[in-house]
mmCIF file of C-alpha atoms in Angstrom:
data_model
loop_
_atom_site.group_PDB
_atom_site.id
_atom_site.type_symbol
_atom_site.label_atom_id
_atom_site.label_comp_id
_atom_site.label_asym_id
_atom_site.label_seq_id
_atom_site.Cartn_x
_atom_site.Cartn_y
_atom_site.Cartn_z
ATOM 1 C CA UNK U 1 -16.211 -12.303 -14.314
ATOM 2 C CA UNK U 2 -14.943 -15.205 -16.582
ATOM 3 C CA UNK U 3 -16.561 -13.677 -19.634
ATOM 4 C CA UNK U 4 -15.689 -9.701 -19.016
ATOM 5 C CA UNK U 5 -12.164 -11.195 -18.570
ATOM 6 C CA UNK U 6 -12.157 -13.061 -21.387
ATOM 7 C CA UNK U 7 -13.402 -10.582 -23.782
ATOM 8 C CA UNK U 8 -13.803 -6.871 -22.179
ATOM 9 C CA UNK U 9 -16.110 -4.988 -21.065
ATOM 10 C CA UNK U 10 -16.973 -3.244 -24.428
ATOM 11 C CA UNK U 11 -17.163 -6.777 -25.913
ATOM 12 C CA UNK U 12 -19.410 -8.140 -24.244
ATOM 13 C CA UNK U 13 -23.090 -7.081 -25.028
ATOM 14 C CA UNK U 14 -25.220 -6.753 -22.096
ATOM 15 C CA UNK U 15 -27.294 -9.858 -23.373
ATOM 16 C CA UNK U 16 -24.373 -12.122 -23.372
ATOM 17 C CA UNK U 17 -24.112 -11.504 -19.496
ATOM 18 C CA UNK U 18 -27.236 -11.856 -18.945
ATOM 19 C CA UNK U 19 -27.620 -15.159 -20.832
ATOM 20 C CA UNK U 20 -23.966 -16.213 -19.015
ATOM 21 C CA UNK U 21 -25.380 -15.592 -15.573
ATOM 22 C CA UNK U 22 -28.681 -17.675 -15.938
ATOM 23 C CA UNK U 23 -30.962 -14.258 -15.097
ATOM 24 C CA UNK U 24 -33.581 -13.040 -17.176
ATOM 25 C CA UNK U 25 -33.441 -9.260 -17.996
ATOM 26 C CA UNK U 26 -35.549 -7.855 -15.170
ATOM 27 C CA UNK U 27 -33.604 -10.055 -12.853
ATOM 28 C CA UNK U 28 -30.402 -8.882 -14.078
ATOM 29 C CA UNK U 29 -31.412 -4.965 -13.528
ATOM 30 C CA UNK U 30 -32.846 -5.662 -9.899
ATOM 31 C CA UNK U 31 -29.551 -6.947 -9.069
ATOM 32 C CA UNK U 32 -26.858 -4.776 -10.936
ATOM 33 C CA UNK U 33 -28.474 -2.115 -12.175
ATOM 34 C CA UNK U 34 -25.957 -1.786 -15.253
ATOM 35 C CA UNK U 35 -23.324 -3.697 -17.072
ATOM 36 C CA UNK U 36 -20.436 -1.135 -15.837
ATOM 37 C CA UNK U 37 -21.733 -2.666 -11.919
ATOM 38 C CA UNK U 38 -21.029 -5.973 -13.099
ATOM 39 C CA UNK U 39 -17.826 -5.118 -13.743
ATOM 40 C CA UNK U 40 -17.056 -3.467 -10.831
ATOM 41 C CA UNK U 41 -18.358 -6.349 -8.813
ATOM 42 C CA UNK U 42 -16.340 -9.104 -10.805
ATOM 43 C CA UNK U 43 -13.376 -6.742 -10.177
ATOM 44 C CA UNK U 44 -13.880 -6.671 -6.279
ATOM 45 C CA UNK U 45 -14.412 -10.389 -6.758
ATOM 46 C CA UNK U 46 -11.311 -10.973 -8.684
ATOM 47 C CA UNK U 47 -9.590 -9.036 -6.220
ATOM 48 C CA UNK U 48 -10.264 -10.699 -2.979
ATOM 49 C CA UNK U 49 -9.690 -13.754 -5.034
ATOM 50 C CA UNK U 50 -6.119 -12.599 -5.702
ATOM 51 C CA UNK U 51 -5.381 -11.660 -1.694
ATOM 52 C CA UNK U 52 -6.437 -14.975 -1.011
ATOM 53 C CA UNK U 53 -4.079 -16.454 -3.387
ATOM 54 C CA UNK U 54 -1.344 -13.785 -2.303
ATOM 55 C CA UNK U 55 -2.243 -14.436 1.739
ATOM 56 C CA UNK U 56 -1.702 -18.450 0.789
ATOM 57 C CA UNK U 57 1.836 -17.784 -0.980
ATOM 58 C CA UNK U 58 2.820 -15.842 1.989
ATOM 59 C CA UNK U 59 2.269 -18.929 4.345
ATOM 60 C CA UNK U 60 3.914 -21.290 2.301
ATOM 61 C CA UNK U 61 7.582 -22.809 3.703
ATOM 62 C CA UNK U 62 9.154 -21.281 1.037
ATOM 63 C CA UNK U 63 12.235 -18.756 1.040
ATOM 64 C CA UNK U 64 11.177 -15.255 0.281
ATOM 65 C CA UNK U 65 13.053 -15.246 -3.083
ATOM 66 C CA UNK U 66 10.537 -18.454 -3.595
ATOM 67 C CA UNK U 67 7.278 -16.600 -2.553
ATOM 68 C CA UNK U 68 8.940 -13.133 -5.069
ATOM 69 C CA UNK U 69 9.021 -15.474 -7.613
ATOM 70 C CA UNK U 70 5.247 -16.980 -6.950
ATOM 71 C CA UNK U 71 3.905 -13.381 -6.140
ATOM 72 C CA UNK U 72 4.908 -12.512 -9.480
ATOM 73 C CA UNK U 73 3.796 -15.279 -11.306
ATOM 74 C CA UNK U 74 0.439 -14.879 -9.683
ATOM 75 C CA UNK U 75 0.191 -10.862 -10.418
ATOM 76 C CA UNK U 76 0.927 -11.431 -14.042
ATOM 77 C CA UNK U 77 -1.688 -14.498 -13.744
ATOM 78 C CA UNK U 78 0.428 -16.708 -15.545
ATOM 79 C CA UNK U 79 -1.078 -19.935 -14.716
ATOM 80 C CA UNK U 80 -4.298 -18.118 -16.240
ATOM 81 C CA UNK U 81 -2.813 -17.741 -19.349
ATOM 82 C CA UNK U 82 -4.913 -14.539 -20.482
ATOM 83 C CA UNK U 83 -3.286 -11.435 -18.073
ATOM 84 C CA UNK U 84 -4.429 -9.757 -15.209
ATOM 85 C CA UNK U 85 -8.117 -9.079 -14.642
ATOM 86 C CA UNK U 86 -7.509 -5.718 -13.125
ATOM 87 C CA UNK U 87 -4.755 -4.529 -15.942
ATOM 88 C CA UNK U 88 -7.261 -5.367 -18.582
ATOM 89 C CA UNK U 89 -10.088 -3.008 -16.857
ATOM 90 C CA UNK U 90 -7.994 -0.082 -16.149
ATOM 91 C CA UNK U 91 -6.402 -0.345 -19.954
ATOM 92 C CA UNK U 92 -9.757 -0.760 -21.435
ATOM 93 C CA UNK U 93 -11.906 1.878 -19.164
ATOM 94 C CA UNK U 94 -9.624 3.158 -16.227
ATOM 95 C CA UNK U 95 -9.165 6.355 -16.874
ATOM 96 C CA UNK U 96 -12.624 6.904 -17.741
ATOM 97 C CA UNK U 97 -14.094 5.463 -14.626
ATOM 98 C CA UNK U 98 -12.936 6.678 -10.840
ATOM 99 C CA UNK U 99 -14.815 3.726 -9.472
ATOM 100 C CA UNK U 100 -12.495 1.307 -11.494
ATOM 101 C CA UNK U 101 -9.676 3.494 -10.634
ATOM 102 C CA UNK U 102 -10.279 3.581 -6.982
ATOM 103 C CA UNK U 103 -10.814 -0.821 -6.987
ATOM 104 C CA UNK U 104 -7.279 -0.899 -8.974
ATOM 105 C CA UNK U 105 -5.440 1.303 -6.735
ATOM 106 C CA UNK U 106 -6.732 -0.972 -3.590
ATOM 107 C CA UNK U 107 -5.607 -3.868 -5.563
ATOM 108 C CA UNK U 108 -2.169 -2.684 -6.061
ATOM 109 C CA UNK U 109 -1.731 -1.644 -2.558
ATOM 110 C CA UNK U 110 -2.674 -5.154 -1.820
ATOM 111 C CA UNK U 111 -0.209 -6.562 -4.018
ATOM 112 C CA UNK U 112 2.579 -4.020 -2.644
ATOM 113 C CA UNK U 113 2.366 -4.644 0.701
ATOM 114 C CA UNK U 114 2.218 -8.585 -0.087
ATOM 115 C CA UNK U 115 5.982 -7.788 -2.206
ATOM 116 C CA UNK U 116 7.456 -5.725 -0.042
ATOM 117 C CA UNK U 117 6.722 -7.606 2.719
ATOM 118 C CA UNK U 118 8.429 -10.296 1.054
ATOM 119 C CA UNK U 119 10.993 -7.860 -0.086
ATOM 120 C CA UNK U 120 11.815 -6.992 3.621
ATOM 121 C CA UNK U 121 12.108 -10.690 4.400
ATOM 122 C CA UNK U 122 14.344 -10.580 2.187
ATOM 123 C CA UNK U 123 16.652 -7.997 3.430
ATOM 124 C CA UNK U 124 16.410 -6.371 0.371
ATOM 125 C CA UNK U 125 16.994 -2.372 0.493
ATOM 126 C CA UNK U 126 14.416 0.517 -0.651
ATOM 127 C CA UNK U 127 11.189 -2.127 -0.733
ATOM 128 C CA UNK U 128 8.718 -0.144 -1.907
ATOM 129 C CA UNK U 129 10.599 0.846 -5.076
ATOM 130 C CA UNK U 130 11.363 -2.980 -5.503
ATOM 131 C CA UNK U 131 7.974 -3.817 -5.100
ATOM 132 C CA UNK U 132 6.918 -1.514 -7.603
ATOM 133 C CA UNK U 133 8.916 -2.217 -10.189
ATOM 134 C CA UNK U 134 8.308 -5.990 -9.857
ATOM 135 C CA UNK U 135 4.900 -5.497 -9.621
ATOM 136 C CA UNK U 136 4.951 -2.860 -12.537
ATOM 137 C CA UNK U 137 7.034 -5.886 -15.218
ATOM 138 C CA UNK U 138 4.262 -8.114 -14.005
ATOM 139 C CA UNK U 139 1.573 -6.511 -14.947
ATOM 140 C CA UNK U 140 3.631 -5.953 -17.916
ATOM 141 C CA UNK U 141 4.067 -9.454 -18.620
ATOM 142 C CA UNK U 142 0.235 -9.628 -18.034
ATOM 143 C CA UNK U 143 -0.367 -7.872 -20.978
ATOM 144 C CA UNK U 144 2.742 -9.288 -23.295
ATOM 145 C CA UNK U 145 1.344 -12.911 -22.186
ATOM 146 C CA UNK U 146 -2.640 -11.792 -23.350
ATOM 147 C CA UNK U 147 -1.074 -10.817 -27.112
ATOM 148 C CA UNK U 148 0.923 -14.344 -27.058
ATOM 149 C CA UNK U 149 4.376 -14.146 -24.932
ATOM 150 C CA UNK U 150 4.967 -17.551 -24.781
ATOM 151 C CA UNK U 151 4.412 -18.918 -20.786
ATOM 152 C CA UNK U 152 7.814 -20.137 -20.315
ATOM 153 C CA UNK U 153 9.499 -16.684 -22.178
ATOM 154 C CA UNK U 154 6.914 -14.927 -19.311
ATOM 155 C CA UNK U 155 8.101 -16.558 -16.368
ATOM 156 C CA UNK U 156 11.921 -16.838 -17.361
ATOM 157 C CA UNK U 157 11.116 -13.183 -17.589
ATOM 158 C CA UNK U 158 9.685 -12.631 -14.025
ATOM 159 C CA UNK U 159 12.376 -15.346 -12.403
ATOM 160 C CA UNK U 160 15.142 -13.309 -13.721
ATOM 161 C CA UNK U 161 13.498 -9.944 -11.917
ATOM 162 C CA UNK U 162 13.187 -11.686 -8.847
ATOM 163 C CA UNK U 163 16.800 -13.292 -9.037
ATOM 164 C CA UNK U 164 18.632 -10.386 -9.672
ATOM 165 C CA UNK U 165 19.725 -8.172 -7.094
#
């Protein structure tokens, strides 16, 4: 995952996974089959990963404004410093590739109904537009942080969503 994330899927030679993952070539083919199925795996990964993280922010003490602001931060993988996994797949090969298309849309409804739940908790009117739009600048900032928006710039950026009504 680290190394498709890192670089891209077009990238990365085939023998650069292979080498990353420990497998000889045989090995690697008996398991994936291809290098587009080891993308589509790291991207299920990567996106359980992410609920996970989403399900934790959700159960934290925190106001829902709080938890917005986290959510977003987390969607634009700030902390990561190199964008969302999921944004850089879909840019790179989405349109291209139904199976990547259909593991992005899941992953967005995931992060939707983690925002708008938060949006509701809110009291904030009209969630689902909400949700998309923050969800929408954060996968923005995703990609303005991977060509070198600065981190604080980013999440200024994403506070200021969040904190205006």
């Amino acid at each position: 995952m680290d190394l498709l994330w890192d670089r891209g899927f077009e990238a990365t030679p085939i023998g650069d996974l292979i080498d990353h993952m420990g497998l000889s070539r045989s090995s690697f083919y008996a398991a994936f089959g291809s290098k587009r199925a080891v993308l589509l795996e790291a991207l299920e990964i990567y996106s359980r990963q992410c609920a996970g993280l989403m399900q934790n922010i959700a159960r934290t003490p925190g106001t829902p404004r709080q938890n917005l602001r986290a959510m977003a931060h987390q969607i634009a993988q700030l902390d990561e410093g190199r964008g969302c996994f999921v944004v850089k797949a879909i840019t790179e090969r989405g349109r291209h590739d139904p199976d990547l298309c259909r593991i992005a849309a899941d992953h967005q409804q995931m992060l939707m109904d983690h925002v708008a739940r938060e949006l509701r908790r809110l009291g904030a009117p009209d969630t689902i537009r909400q949700a998309r739009v923050l969800i929408a600048a954060a996968y923005g900032t995703s990609l303005l942080t991977s060509s070198g928006l600065g981190k604080a710039e980013a999440s200024a950026l994403l506070n200021s969503l969040v904190d205006d009504d």
